[in-house]
PDB file of C-alpha atoms in Angstrom:
ATOM      1  CA  UNK Z   1     128.718-127.222  76.878  1.00  0.00           C
ATOM      2  CA  UNK Z   2     125.554-127.547  75.059  1.00  0.00           C
ATOM      3  CA  UNK Z   3     126.667-124.453  73.236  1.00  0.00           C
ATOM      4  CA  UNK Z   4     129.872-125.543  72.238  1.00  0.00           C
ATOM      5  CA  UNK Z   5     128.608-128.486  70.860  1.00  0.00           C
ATOM      6  CA  UNK Z   6     126.160-126.541  68.484  1.00  0.00           C
ATOM      7  CA  UNK Z   7     129.081-124.276  67.365  1.00  0.00           C
ATOM      8  CA  UNK Z   8     131.196-127.316  66.843  1.00  0.00           C
ATOM      9  CA  UNK Z   9     128.446-128.850  64.538  1.00  0.00           C
ATOM     10  CA  UNK Z  10     127.867-125.729  62.673  1.00  0.00           C
ATOM     11  CA  UNK Z  11     130.945-125.683  60.507  1.00  0.00           C
ATOM     12  CA  UNK Z  12     130.725-129.013  59.495  1.00  0.00           C
ATOM     13  CA  UNK Z  13     127.201-128.495  58.398  1.00  0.00           C
ATOM     14  CA  UNK Z  14     128.085-125.288  56.379  1.00  0.00           C
ATOM     15  CA  UNK Z  15     131.038-127.463  54.768  1.00  0.00           C
ATOM     16  CA  UNK Z  16     128.516-130.118  53.708  1.00  0.00           C
ATOM     17  CA  UNK Z  17     126.047-127.458  52.215  1.00  0.00           C
ATOM     18  CA  UNK Z  18     129.089-125.620  50.416  1.00  0.00           C
ATOM     19  CA  UNK Z  19     130.028-129.067  48.599  1.00  0.00           C
ATOM     20  CA  UNK Z  20     126.647-129.421  47.629  1.00  0.00           C
ATOM     21  CA  UNK Z  21     126.242-126.085  46.378  1.00  0.00           C
ATOM     22  CA  UNK Z  22     129.670-125.904  44.614  1.00  0.00           C
ATOM     23  CA  UNK Z  23     128.575-129.505  42.547  1.00  0.00           C
ATOM     24  CA  UNK Z  24     125.684-127.253  41.218  1.00  0.00           C
ATOM     25  CA  UNK Z  25     127.479-125.131  39.049  1.00  0.00           C
ATOM     26  CA  UNK Z  26     126.339-123.385  35.583  1.00  0.00           C
ATOM     27  CA  UNK Z  27     128.222-126.140  33.836  1.00  0.00           C
ATOM     28  CA  UNK Z  28     126.521-128.990  35.511  1.00  0.00           C
ATOM     29  CA  UNK Z  29     123.243-126.813  34.521  1.00  0.00           C
ATOM     30  CA  UNK Z  30     124.081-126.694  31.189  1.00  0.00           C
ATOM     31  CA  UNK Z  31     124.909-130.333  30.867  1.00  0.00           C
ATOM     32  CA  UNK Z  32     121.438-131.098  32.501  1.00  0.00           C
ATOM     33  CA  UNK Z  33     119.846-128.705  29.962  1.00  0.00           C
ATOM     34  CA  UNK Z  34     121.577-130.505  27.086  1.00  0.00           C
ATOM     35  CA  UNK Z  35     120.512-133.880  28.136  1.00  0.00           C
ATOM     36  CA  UNK Z  36     116.837-132.809  28.712  1.00  0.00           C
ATOM     37  CA  UNK Z  37     116.791-130.961  25.252  1.00  0.00           C
ATOM     38  CA  UNK Z  38     118.359-134.224  23.712  1.00  0.00           C
ATOM     39  CA  UNK Z  39     115.774-136.436  25.023  1.00  0.00           C
ATOM     40  CA  UNK Z  40     113.121-134.369  24.206  1.00  0.00           C
ATOM     41  CA  UNK Z  41     114.335-134.078  20.637  1.00  0.00           C
ATOM     42  CA  UNK Z  42     114.624-137.696  20.150  1.00  0.00           C
ATOM     43  CA  UNK Z  43     111.190-138.473  21.719  1.00  0.00           C
ATOM     44  CA  UNK Z  44     109.244-135.989  20.177  1.00  0.00           C
ATOM     45  CA  UNK Z  45     106.587-137.650  17.946  1.00  0.00           C
ATOM     46  CA  UNK Z  46     108.850-141.055  17.903  1.00  0.00           C
ATOM     47  CA  UNK Z  47     105.883-143.145  17.212  1.00  0.00           C
ATOM     48  CA  UNK Z  48     104.163-141.076  14.511  1.00  0.00           C
ATOM     49  CA  UNK Z  49     106.216-142.402  11.603  1.00  0.00           C
ATOM     50  CA  UNK Z  50     105.816-146.444  10.952  1.00  0.00           C
ATOM     51  CA  UNK Z  51     108.446-148.854  11.200  1.00  0.00           C
ATOM     52  CA  UNK Z  52     110.737-149.626   8.084  1.00  0.00           C
ATOM     53  CA  UNK Z  53     110.785-152.998   6.999  1.00  0.00           C
ATOM     54  CA  UNK Z  54     113.985-153.826   8.918  1.00  0.00           C
ATOM     55  CA  UNK Z  55     112.876-152.004  11.881  1.00  0.00           C
ATOM     56  CA  UNK Z  56     109.629-153.967  11.831  1.00  0.00           C
ATOM     57  CA  UNK Z  57     111.594-157.175  11.287  1.00  0.00           C
ATOM     58  CA  UNK Z  58     113.637-156.503  14.885  1.00  0.00           C
ATOM     59  CA  UNK Z  59     110.724-155.319  16.589  1.00  0.00           C
ATOM     60  CA  UNK Z  60     108.621-158.252  15.518  1.00  0.00           C
ATOM     61  CA  UNK Z  61     111.297-160.729  16.504  1.00  0.00           C
ATOM     62  CA  UNK Z  62     111.550-159.067  20.078  1.00  0.00           C
ATOM     63  CA  UNK Z  63     107.842-159.169  20.134  1.00  0.00           C
ATOM     64  CA  UNK Z  64     107.600-162.799  19.157  1.00  0.00           C
ATOM     65  CA  UNK Z  65     110.202-163.665  21.683  1.00  0.00           C
ATOM     66  CA  UNK Z  66     108.403-161.750  24.327  1.00  0.00           C
ATOM     67  CA  UNK Z  67     105.527-163.735  23.889  1.00  0.00           C
ATOM     68  CA  UNK Z  68     107.309-167.079  23.765  1.00  0.00           C
ATOM     69  CA  UNK Z  69     107.023-167.446  20.049  1.00  0.00           C
ATOM     70  CA  UNK Z  70     110.332-169.061  18.211  1.00  0.00           C
ATOM     71  CA  UNK Z  71     111.817-166.674  15.796  1.00  0.00           C
ATOM     72  CA  UNK Z  72     115.258-167.194  13.994  1.00  0.00           C
ATOM     73  CA  UNK Z  73     115.869-163.532  13.418  1.00  0.00           C
ATOM     74  CA  UNK Z  74     119.554-162.609  14.079  1.00  0.00           C
ATOM     75  CA  UNK Z  75     120.083-158.704  14.724  1.00  0.00           C
ATOM     76  CA  UNK Z  76     121.382-156.852  17.597  1.00  0.00           C
ATOM     77  CA  UNK Z  77     121.336-159.189  20.501  1.00  0.00           C
ATOM     78  CA  UNK Z  78     121.142-156.313  23.009  1.00  0.00           C
ATOM     79  CA  UNK Z  79     118.413-154.453  21.116  1.00  0.00           C
ATOM     80  CA  UNK Z  80     116.686-157.636  20.732  1.00  0.00           C
ATOM     81  CA  UNK Z  81     116.620-158.456  24.495  1.00  0.00           C
ATOM     82  CA  UNK Z  82     116.014-154.799  25.527  1.00  0.00           C
ATOM     83  CA  UNK Z  83     113.025-154.320  23.096  1.00  0.00           C
ATOM     84  CA  UNK Z  84     111.769-157.620  24.390  1.00  0.00           C
ATOM     85  CA  UNK Z  85     111.874-156.312  27.878  1.00  0.00           C
ATOM     86  CA  UNK Z  86     110.413-153.163  26.693  1.00  0.00           C
ATOM     87  CA  UNK Z  87     107.597-154.812  25.214  1.00  0.00           C
ATOM     88  CA  UNK Z  88     106.748-157.142  28.272  1.00  0.00           C
ATOM     89  CA  UNK Z  89     106.671-153.641  30.381  1.00  0.00           C
ATOM     90  CA  UNK Z  90     104.675-151.320  27.912  1.00  0.00           C
ATOM     91  CA  UNK Z  91     103.247-153.262  25.014  1.00  0.00           C
ATOM     92  CA  UNK Z  92     104.534-153.654  21.570  1.00  0.00           C
ATOM     93  CA  UNK Z  93     104.184-150.149  19.893  1.00  0.00           C
ATOM     94  CA  UNK Z  94     106.352-148.163  17.587  1.00  0.00           C
ATOM     95  CA  UNK Z  95     107.365-146.073  20.196  1.00  0.00           C
ATOM     96  CA  UNK Z  96     108.523-148.791  22.436  1.00  0.00           C
ATOM     97  CA  UNK Z  97     110.528-150.100  19.727  1.00  0.00           C
ATOM     98  CA  UNK Z  98     112.387-147.147  19.324  1.00  0.00           C
ATOM     99  CA  UNK Z  99     112.651-146.030  22.936  1.00  0.00           C
ATOM    100  CA  UNK Z 100     116.262-147.705  23.716  1.00  0.00           C
ATOM    101  CA  UNK Z 101     117.972-146.204  20.941  1.00  0.00           C
ATOM    102  CA  UNK Z 102     116.354-142.811  21.679  1.00  0.00           C
ATOM    103  CA  UNK Z 103     117.678-143.171  25.362  1.00  0.00           C
ATOM    104  CA  UNK Z 104     121.370-144.292  24.601  1.00  0.00           C
ATOM    105  CA  UNK Z 105     121.568-141.487  21.729  1.00  0.00           C
ATOM    106  CA  UNK Z 106     120.519-139.199  24.705  1.00  0.00           C
ATOM    107  CA  UNK Z 107     123.193-140.517  26.828  1.00  0.00           C
ATOM    108  CA  UNK Z 108     125.860-140.211  23.901  1.00  0.00           C
ATOM    109  CA  UNK Z 109     125.269-136.390  24.525  1.00  0.00           C
ATOM    110  CA  UNK Z 110     126.970-136.434  27.920  1.00  0.00           C
ATOM    111  CA  UNK Z 111     129.953-138.492  27.085  1.00  0.00           C
ATOM    112  CA  UNK Z 112     132.065-135.533  26.243  1.00  0.00           C
ATOM    113  CA  UNK Z 113     131.855-134.248  29.703  1.00  0.00           C
ATOM    114  CA  UNK Z 114     133.957-137.424  30.927  1.00  0.00           C
ATOM    115  CA  UNK Z 115     136.581-135.933  28.790  1.00  0.00           C
ATOM    116  CA  UNK Z 116     136.557-132.038  30.160  1.00  0.00           C
ATOM    117  CA  UNK Z 117     140.264-132.432  31.160  1.00  0.00           C
ATOM    118  CA  UNK Z 118     141.474-133.295  27.682  1.00  0.00           C
ATOM    119  CA  UNK Z 119     138.800-130.991  25.643  1.00  0.00           C
ATOM    120  CA  UNK Z 120     138.861-128.259  28.010  1.00  0.00           C
ATOM    121  CA  UNK Z 121     135.672-127.193  29.588  1.00  0.00           C
ATOM    122  CA  UNK Z 122     134.277-125.189  26.663  1.00  0.00           C
ATOM    123  CA  UNK Z 123     135.421-127.911  24.026  1.00  0.00           C
ATOM    124  CA  UNK Z 124     133.535-130.656  25.941  1.00  0.00           C
ATOM    125  CA  UNK Z 125     130.588-128.390  26.212  1.00  0.00           C
ATOM    126  CA  UNK Z 126     130.414-127.501  22.444  1.00  0.00           C
ATOM    127  CA  UNK Z 127     131.160-131.431  21.665  1.00  0.00           C
ATOM    128  CA  UNK Z 128     127.919-131.896  23.981  1.00  0.00           C
ATOM    129  CA  UNK Z 129     125.817-129.296  22.087  1.00  0.00           C
ATOM    130  CA  UNK Z 130     127.111-130.505  18.679  1.00  0.00           C
ATOM    131  CA  UNK Z 131     125.888-134.095  19.541  1.00  0.00           C
ATOM    132  CA  UNK Z 132     122.477-132.776  20.868  1.00  0.00           C
ATOM    133  CA  UNK Z 133     121.574-131.109  17.658  1.00  0.00           C
ATOM    134  CA  UNK Z 134     123.417-133.435  15.037  1.00  0.00           C
ATOM    135  CA  UNK Z 135     120.651-134.595  12.583  1.00  0.00           C
ATOM    136  CA  UNK Z 136     122.644-138.014  11.981  1.00  0.00           C
ATOM    137  CA  UNK Z 137     122.599-138.714  15.429  1.00  0.00           C
ATOM    138  CA  UNK Z 138     119.046-137.701  16.061  1.00  0.00           C
ATOM    139  CA  UNK Z 139     118.001-139.598  12.886  1.00  0.00           C
ATOM    140  CA  UNK Z 140     119.955-142.836  14.052  1.00  0.00           C
ATOM    141  CA  UNK Z 141     118.795-142.412  17.758  1.00  0.00           C
ATOM    142  CA  UNK Z 142     114.929-142.577  16.182  1.00  0.00           C
ATOM    143  CA  UNK Z 143     115.858-145.862  14.180  1.00  0.00           C
ATOM    144  CA  UNK Z 144     115.171-149.443  15.434  1.00  0.00           C
ATOM    145  CA  UNK Z 145     118.894-150.655  14.896  1.00  0.00           C
ATOM    146  CA  UNK Z 146     121.998-151.144  17.068  1.00  0.00           C
ATOM    147  CA  UNK Z 147     124.202-148.440  15.573  1.00  0.00           C
ATOM    148  CA  UNK Z 148     123.363-145.797  18.243  1.00  0.00           C
ATOM    149  CA  UNK Z 149     123.922-148.338  21.011  1.00  0.00           C
ATOM    150  CA  UNK Z 150     127.270-149.627  19.557  1.00  0.00           C
ATOM    151  CA  UNK Z 151     128.431-145.837  19.140  1.00  0.00           C
ATOM    152  CA  UNK Z 152     127.360-144.609  22.526  1.00  0.00           C
ATOM    153  CA  UNK Z 153     128.760-148.115  24.287  1.00  0.00           C
ATOM    154  CA  UNK Z 154     131.895-148.042  22.335  1.00  0.00           C
ATOM    155  CA  UNK Z 155     132.517-144.042  23.031  1.00  0.00           C
ATOM    156  CA  UNK Z 156     132.033-145.113  26.900  1.00  0.00           C
ATOM    157  CA  UNK Z 157     134.739-147.876  26.623  1.00  0.00           C
ATOM    158  CA  UNK Z 158     137.237-145.764  24.743  1.00  0.00           C
ATOM    159  CA  UNK Z 159     136.439-142.717  27.520  1.00  0.00           C
ATOM    160  CA  UNK Z 160     136.791-145.043  30.467  1.00  0.00           C
ATOM    161  CA  UNK Z 161     139.671-146.799  29.160  1.00  0.00           C
ATOM    162  CA  UNK Z 162     141.499-143.322  28.679  1.00  0.00           C
ATOM    163  CA  UNK Z 163     140.392-142.608  32.062  1.00  0.00           C
ATOM    164  CA  UNK Z 164     142.207-145.648  33.400  1.00  0.00           C
ATOM    165  CA  UNK Z 165     145.281-144.648  31.203  1.00  0.00           C
ATOM    166  CA  UNK Z 166     145.462-141.358  32.699  1.00  0.00           C
ATOM    167  CA  UNK Z 167     144.010-141.793  36.353  1.00  0.00           C
ATOM    168  CA  UNK Z 168     144.959-145.591  37.119  1.00  0.00           C
ATOM    169  CA  UNK Z 169     141.885-146.655  39.103  1.00  0.00           C
ATOM    170  CA  UNK Z 170     140.818-150.112  38.591  1.00  0.00           C
ATOM    171  CA  UNK Z 171     137.024-149.052  38.584  1.00  0.00           C
ATOM    172  CA  UNK Z 172     137.709-147.634  34.911  1.00  0.00           C
ATOM    173  CA  UNK Z 173     138.689-150.846  33.717  1.00  0.00           C
ATOM    174  CA  UNK Z 174     135.757-152.630  34.973  1.00  0.00           C
ATOM    175  CA  UNK Z 175     133.686-149.857  33.075  1.00  0.00           C
ATOM    176  CA  UNK Z 176     135.399-150.108  29.944  1.00  0.00           C
ATOM    177  CA  UNK Z 177     135.001-153.806  29.869  1.00  0.00           C
ATOM    178  CA  UNK Z 178     131.229-153.602  30.516  1.00  0.00           C
ATOM    179  CA  UNK Z 179     131.039-150.757  27.956  1.00  0.00           C
ATOM    180  CA  UNK Z 180     132.975-152.757  25.296  1.00  0.00           C
ATOM    181  CA  UNK Z 181     131.065-155.742  26.165  1.00  0.00           C
ATOM    182  CA  UNK Z 182     127.768-154.009  25.497  1.00  0.00           C
ATOM    183  CA  UNK Z 183     129.291-152.402  22.310  1.00  0.00           C
ATOM    184  CA  UNK Z 184     129.982-155.866  20.995  1.00  0.00           C
ATOM    185  CA  UNK Z 185     126.458-157.235  21.946  1.00  0.00           C
ATOM    186  CA  UNK Z 186     124.680-154.176  20.055  1.00  0.00           C
TER     187      UNK Z 186
END
């Protein structure tokens, strides 16, 4: 009887292992490599160049807010708040000021994976490769402004809205609404 219990559990264990291994495909590995490369490109020597005047004004307003000093700057509210939190956690540096756009620029590289059905596997992978090495996207991902944040959140809102239209899952409406709200805040 103990032997029958052992043999009964074994196919379930193998099925669980098979689903874990089937999720780890070459395609998933390529997206992971692209995400790591995109993050590396955007973070490599990010703090070496000094902030431009517009970037410095945005960063200074966030730093003043983090130190409870009133500042009347009106820029990207999402970047302003995010930078204030980053400054509280890591201190105010040029690298810290550029951290959020660099991270969200790296997330943008993975969004074509959500459109694999529409673009095809190869098409979505090529789109991610192009976004990884795009000079303009790398530039704006290393700049303290809300452009990359708005583009990433706006594209995510469109992707999730499209997912809702095609799949009719309510969670996609929620994700689209949150992404659109973040896009508007940036």
